[in-house]
Coordinates of N, CA, C and O and ligand atoms in Angstrom, one line a residue:
X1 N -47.0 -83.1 -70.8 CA -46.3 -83.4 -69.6 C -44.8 -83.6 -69.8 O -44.4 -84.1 -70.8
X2 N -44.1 -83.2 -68.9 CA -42.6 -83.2 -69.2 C -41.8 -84.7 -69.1 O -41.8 -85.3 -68.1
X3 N -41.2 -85.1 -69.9 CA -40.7 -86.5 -69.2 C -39.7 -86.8 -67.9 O -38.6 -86.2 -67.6
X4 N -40.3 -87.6 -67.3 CA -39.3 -87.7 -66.2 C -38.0 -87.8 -66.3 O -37.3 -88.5 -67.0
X5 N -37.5 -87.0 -65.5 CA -35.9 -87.3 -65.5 C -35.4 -88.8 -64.8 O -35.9 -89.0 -63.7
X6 N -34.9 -89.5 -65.1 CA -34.3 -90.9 -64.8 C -33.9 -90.2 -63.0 O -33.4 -89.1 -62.6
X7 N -34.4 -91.4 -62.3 CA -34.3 -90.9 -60.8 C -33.1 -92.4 -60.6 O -32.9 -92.6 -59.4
X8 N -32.8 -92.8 -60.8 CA -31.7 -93.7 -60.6 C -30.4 -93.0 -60.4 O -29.8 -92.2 -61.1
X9 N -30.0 -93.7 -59.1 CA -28.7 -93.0 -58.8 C -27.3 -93.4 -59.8 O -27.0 -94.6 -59.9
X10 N -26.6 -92.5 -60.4 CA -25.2 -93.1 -61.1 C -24.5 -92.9 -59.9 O -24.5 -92.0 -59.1
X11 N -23.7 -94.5 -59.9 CA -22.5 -94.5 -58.7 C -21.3 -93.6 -59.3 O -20.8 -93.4 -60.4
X12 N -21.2 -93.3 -58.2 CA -20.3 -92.0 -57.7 C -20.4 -90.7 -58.5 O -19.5 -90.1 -59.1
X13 N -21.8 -90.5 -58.4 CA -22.4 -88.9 -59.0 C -21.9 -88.0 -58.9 O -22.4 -87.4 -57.9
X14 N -21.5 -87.7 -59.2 CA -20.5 -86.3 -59.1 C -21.4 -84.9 -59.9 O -20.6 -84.1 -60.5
X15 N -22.5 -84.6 -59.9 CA -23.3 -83.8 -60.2 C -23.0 -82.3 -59.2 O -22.4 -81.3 -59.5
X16 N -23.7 -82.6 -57.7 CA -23.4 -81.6 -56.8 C -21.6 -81.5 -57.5 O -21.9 -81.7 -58.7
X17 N -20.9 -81.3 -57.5 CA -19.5 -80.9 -57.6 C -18.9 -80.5 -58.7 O -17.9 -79.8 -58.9
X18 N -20.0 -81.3 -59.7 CA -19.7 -80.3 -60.8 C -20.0 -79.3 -60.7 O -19.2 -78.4 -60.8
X19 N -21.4 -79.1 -60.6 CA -22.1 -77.9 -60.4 C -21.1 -76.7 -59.3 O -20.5 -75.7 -59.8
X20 N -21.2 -77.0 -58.3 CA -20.2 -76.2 -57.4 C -18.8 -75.8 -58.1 O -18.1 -75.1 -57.3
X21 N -18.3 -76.1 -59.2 CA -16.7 -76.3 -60.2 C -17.6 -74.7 -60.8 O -17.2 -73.6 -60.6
X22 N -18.8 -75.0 -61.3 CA -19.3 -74.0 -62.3 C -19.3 -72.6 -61.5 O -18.7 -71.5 -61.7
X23 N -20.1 -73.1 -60.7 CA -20.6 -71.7 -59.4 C -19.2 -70.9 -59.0 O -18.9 -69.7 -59.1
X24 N -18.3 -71.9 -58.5 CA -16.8 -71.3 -58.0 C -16.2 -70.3 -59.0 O -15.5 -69.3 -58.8
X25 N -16.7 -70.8 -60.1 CA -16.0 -70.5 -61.6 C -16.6 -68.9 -62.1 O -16.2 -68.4 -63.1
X26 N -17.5 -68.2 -61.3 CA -18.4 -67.6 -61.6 C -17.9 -66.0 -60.8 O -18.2 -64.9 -61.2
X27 N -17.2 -66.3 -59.4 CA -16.3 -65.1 -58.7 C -15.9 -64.5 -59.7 O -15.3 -65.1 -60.5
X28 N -16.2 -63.1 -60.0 CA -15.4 -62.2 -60.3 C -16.2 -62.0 -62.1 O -15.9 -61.3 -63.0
X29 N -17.4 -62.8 -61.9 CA -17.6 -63.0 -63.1 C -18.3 -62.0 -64.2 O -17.3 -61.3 -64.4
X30 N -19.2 -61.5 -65.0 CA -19.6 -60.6 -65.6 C -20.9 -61.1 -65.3 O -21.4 -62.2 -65.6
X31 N -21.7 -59.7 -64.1 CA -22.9 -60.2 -64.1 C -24.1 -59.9 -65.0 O -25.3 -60.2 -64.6
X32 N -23.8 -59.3 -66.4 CA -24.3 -59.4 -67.4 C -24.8 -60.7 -68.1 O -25.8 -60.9 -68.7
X33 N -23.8 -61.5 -67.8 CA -23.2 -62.7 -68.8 C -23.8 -64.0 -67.5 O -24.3 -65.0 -68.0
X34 N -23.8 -64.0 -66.5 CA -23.8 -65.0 -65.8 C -24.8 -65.0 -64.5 O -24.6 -64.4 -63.5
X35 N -26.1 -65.7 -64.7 CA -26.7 -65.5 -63.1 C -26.0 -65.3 -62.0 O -26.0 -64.4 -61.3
X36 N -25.3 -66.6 -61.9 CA -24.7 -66.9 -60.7 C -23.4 -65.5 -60.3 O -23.4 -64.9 -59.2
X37 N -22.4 -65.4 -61.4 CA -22.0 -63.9 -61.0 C -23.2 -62.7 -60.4 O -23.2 -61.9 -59.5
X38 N -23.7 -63.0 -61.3 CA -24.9 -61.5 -60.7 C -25.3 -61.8 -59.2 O -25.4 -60.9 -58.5
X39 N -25.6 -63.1 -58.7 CA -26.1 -63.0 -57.1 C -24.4 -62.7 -56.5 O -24.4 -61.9 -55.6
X40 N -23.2 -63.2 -56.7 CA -22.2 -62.8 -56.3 C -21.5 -61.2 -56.0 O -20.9 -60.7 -55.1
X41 N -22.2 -60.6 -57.4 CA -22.4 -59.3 -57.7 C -23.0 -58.6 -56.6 O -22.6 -57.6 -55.9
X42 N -24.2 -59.4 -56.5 CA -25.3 -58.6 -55.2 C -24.7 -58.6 -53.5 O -24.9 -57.8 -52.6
X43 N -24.4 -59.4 -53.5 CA -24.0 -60.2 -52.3 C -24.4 -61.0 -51.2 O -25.2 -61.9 -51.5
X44 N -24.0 -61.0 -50.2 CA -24.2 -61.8 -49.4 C -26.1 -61.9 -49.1 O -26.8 -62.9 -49.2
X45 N -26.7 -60.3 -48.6 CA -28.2 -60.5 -48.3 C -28.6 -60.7 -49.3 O -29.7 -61.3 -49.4
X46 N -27.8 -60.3 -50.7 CA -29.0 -60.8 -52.2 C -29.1 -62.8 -52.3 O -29.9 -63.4 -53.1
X47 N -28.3 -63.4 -51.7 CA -27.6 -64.7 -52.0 C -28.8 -65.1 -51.1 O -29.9 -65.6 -51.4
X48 N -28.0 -64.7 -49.6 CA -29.4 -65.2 -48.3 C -30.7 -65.3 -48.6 O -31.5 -66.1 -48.0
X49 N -31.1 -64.1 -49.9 CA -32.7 -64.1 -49.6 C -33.0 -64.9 -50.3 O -33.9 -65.7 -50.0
X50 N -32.2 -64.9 -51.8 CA -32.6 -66.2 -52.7 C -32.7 -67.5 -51.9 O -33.7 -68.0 -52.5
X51 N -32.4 -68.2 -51.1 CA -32.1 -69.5 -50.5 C -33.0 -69.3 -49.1 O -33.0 -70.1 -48.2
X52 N -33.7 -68.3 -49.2 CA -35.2 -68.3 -48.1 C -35.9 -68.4 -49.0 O -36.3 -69.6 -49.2
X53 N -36.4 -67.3 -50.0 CA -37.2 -67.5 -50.9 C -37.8 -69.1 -51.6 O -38.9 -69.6 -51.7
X54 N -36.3 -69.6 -52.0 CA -36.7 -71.3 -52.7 C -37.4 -71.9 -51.8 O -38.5 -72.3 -52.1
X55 N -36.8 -72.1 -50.4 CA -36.9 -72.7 -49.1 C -38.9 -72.5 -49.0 O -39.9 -73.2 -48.8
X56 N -38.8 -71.4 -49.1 CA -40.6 -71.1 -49.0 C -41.4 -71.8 -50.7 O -42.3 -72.5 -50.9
X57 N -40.5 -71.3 -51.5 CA -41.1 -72.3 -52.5 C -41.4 -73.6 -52.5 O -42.4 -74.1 -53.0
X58 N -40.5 -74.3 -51.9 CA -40.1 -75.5 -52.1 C -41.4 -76.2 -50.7 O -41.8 -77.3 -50.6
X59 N -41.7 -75.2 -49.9 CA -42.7 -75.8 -49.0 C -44.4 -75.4 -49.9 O -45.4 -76.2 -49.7
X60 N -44.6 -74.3 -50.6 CA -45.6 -74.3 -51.5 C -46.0 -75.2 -52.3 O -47.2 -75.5 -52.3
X61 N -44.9 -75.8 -53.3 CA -45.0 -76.7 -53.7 C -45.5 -78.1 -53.2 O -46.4 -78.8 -53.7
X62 N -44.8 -78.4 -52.4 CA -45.4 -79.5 -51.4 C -46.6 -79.9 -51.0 O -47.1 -81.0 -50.8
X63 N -47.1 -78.7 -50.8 CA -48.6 -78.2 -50.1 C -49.3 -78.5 -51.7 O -50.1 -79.4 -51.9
X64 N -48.9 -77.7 -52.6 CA -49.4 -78.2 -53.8 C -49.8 -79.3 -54.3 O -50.5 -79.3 -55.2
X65 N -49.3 -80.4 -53.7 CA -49.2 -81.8 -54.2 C -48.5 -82.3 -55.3 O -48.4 -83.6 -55.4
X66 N -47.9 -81.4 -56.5 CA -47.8 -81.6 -57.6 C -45.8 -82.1 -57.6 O -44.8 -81.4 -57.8
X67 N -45.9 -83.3 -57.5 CA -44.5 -84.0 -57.5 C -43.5 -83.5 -58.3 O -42.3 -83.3 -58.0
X68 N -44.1 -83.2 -59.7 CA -42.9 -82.6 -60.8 C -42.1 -81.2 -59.9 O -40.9 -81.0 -59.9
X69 N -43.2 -80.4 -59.3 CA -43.0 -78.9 -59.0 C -42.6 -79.0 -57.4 O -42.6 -78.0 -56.7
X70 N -42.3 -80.1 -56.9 CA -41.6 -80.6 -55.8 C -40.3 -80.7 -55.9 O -39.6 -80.3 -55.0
X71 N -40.0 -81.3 -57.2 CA -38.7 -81.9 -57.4 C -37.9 -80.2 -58.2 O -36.9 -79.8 -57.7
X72 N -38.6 -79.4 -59.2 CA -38.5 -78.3 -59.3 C -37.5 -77.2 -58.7 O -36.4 -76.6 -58.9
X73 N -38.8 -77.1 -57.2 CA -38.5 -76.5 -56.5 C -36.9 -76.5 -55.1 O -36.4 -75.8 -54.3
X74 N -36.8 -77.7 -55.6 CA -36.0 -78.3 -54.5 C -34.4 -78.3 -55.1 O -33.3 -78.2 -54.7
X75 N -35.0 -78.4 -56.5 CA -33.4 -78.1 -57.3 C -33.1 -76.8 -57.3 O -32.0 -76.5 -57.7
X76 N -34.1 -76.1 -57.0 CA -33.8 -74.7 -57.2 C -33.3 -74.3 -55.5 O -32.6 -73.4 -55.0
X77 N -33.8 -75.3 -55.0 CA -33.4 -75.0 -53.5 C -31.7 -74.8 -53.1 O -31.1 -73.9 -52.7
X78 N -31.2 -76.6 -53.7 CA -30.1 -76.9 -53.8 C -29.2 -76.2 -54.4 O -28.0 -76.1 -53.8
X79 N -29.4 -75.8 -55.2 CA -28.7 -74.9 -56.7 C -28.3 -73.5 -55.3 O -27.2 -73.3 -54.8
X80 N -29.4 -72.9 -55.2 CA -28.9 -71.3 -54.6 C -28.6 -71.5 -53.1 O -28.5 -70.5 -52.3
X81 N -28.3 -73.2 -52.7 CA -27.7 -73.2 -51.2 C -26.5 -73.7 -51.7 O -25.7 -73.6 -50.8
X82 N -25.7 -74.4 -53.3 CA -24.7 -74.4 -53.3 C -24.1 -72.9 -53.5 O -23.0 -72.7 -53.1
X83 N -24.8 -71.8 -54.1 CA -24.3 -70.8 -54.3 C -23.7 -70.2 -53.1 O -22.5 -69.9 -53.3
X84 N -24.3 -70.1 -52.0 CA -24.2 -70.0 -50.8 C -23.2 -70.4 -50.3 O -22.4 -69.6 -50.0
X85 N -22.9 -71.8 -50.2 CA -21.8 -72.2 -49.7 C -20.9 -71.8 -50.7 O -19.8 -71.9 -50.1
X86 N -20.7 -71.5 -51.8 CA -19.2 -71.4 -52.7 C -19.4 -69.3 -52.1 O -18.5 -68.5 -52.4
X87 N -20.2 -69.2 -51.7 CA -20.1 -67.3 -51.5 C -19.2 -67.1 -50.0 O -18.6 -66.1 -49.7
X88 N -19.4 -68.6 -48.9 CA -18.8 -68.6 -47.9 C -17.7 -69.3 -48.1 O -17.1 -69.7 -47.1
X89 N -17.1 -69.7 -49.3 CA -15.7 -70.6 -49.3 C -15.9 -71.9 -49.0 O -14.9 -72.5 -48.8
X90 N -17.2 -72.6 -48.8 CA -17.5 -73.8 -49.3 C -17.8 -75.0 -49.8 O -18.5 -74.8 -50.8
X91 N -17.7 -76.3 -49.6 CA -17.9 -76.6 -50.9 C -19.7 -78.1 -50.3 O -20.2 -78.3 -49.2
X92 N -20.0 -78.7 -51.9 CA -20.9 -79.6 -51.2 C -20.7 -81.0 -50.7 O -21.6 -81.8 -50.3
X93 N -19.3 -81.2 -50.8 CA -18.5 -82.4 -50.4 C -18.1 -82.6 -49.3 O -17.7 -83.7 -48.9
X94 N -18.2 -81.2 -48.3 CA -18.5 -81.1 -47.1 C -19.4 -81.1 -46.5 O -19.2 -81.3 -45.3
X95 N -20.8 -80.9 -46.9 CA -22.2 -81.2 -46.7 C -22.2 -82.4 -46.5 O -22.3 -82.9 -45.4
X96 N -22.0 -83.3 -48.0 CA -22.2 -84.7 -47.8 C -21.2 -85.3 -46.8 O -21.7 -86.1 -45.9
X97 N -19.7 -85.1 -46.7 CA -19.5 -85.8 -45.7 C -20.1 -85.5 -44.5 O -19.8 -86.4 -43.7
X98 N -20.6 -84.7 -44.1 CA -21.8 -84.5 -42.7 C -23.2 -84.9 -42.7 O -23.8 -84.8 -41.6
X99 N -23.8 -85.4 -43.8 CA -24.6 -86.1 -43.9 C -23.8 -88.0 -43.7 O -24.4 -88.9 -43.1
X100 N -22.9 -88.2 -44.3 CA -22.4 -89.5 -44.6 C -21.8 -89.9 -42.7 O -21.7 -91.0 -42.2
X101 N -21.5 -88.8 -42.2 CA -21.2 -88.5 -40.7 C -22.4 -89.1 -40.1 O -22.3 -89.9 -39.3
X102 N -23.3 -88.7 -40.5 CA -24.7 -89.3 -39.3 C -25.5 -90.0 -39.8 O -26.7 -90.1 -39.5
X103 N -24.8 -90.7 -41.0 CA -25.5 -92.3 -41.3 C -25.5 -93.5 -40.6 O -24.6 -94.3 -40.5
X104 N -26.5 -93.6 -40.1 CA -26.3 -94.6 -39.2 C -26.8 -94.3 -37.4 O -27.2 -95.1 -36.4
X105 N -26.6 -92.9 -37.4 CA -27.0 -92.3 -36.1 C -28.6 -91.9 -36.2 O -29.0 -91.4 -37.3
X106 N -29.3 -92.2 -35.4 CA -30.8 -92.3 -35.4 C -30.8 -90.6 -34.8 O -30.0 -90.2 -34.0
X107 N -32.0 -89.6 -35.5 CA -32.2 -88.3 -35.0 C -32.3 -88.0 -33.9 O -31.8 -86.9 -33.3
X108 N -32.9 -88.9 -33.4 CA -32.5 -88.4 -31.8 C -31.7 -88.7 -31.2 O -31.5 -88.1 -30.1
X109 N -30.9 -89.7 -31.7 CA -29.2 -89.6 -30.5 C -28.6 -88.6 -31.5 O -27.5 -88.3 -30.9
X110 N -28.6 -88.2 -32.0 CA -27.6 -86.6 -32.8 C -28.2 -85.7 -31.8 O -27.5 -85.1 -30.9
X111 N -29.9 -85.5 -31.9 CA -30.2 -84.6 -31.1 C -29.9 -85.0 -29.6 O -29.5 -84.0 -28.9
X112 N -30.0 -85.9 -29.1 CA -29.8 -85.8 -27.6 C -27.9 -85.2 -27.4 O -27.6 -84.5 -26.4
X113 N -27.0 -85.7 -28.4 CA -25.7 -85.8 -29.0 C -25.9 -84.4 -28.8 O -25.9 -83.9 -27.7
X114 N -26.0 -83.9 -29.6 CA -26.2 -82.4 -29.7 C -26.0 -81.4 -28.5 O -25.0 -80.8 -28.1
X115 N -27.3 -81.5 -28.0 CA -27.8 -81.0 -26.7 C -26.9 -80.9 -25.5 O -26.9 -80.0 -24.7
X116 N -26.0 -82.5 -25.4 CA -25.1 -82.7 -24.3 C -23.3 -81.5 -24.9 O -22.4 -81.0 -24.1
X117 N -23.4 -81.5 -26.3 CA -22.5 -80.7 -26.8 C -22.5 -79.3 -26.1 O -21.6 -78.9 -25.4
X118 N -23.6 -78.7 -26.4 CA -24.0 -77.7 -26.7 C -23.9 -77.5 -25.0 O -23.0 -76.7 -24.8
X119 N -24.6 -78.0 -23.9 CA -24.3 -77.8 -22.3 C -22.9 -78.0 -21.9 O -22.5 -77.7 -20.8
X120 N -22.0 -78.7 -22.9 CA -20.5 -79.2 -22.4 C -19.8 -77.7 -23.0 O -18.8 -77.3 -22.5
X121 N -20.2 -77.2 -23.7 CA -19.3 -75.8 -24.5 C -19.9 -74.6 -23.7 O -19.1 -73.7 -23.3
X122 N -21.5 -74.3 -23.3 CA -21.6 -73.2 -22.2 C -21.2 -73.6 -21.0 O -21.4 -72.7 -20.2
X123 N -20.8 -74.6 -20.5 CA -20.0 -75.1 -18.8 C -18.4 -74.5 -19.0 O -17.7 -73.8 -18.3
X124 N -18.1 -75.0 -20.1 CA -17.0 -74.6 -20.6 C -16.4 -73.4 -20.7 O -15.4 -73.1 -20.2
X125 N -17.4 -72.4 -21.7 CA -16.9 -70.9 -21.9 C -17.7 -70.1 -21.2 O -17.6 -68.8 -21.2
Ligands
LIG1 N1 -29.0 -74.7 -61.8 C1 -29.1 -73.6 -62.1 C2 -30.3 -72.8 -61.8 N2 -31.4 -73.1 -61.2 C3 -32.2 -72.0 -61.2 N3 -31.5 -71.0 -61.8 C4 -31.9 -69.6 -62.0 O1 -32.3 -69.0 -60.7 C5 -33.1 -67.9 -61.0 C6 -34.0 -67.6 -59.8 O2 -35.2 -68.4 -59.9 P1 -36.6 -67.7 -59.6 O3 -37.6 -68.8 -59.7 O4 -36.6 -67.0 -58.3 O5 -36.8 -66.7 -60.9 P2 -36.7 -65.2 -61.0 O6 -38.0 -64.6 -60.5 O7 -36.3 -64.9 -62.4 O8 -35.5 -64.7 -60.1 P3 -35.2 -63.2 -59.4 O9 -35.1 -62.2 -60.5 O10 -36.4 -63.0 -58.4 O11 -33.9 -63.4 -58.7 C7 -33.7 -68.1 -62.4 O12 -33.3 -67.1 -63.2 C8 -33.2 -69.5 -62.8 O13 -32.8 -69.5 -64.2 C9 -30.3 -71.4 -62.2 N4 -29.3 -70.8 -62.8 C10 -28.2 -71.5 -63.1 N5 -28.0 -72.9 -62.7 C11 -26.8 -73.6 -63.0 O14 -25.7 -72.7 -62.8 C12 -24.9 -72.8 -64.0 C13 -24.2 -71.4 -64.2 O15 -25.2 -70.4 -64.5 P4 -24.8 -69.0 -65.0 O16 -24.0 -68.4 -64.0 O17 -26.0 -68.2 -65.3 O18 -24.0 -69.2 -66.3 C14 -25.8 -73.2 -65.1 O19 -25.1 -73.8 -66.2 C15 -26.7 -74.2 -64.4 O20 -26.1 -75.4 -64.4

């Protein structure tokens, strides 16, 4: 069995951003030499499909029951949706501050939030 990786958060983790420093690093790259060049290589639908694919993994797994191949799956999730965002020019520091945005806001006043948005911009345009 594999040993667990330490699930304790280090304050001010800077993992996601390293990671995304790497991926950024990877434009223009030799897709011989580098995964992540190579989906850059492919493009945009080769990028998209990877980050459906995990997305369906990552719910197999689940169904699976098996926690390790949860946690697995979900890194592999993260990983090819940061790719994603560094293929559209952005980063995961903006993710989090949009998550760190609706801390505190209960899902359904975002969603009700939302919805009143979303009728205030079709009145609008
Ligand atoms: N975190 C990851 C990471 N997670 C998953 N993968 C790769 O993602 C690929 C796709 O996973 P799949 O399960 O779909 O496997 P597959 O069937 O081989 O993939 P396909 O041929 O179907 O595309 C695998 O080849 C994995 O090795 C990753 N590749 C790279 N990284 C990070 O990205 C950095 C840069 O990688 P390179 O660009 O390759 O140097 C690395 O140092 C790592 O930190």
């Amino acid at each position: 069995m594999n040993e667990p990786v330490s699930a304790s958060p280090a304050a001010g983790d800077d993992t996601l951003a390293r990671l995304a420093d790497v991926i950024d690093s990877r434009h223009g790259g030799d897709p011989d030499k580098s995964y992540v060049a190579r989906l850059f290589h492919k493009g945009t639908d080769a990028i998209l499909k990877k980050v459906g694919e995990e997305a369906t993994e990552v719910v197999m797994a689940a169904k699976d029951g098996v926690p390790e191949r949860l946690v697995g799956e979900v890194a592999d999730l993260w990983f090819h949706s940061l790719v994603a965002l560094s293929h559209f020019g952005l980063r995961p520091e903006q993710v989090l501050a949009e998550l760190r945005r609706r801390e505190g806001l209960s899902g359904l006043e975002e969603f009700a939030l939302r919805k009143v948005r979303q009728r205030e911009s079709s009145e609008g345009g």
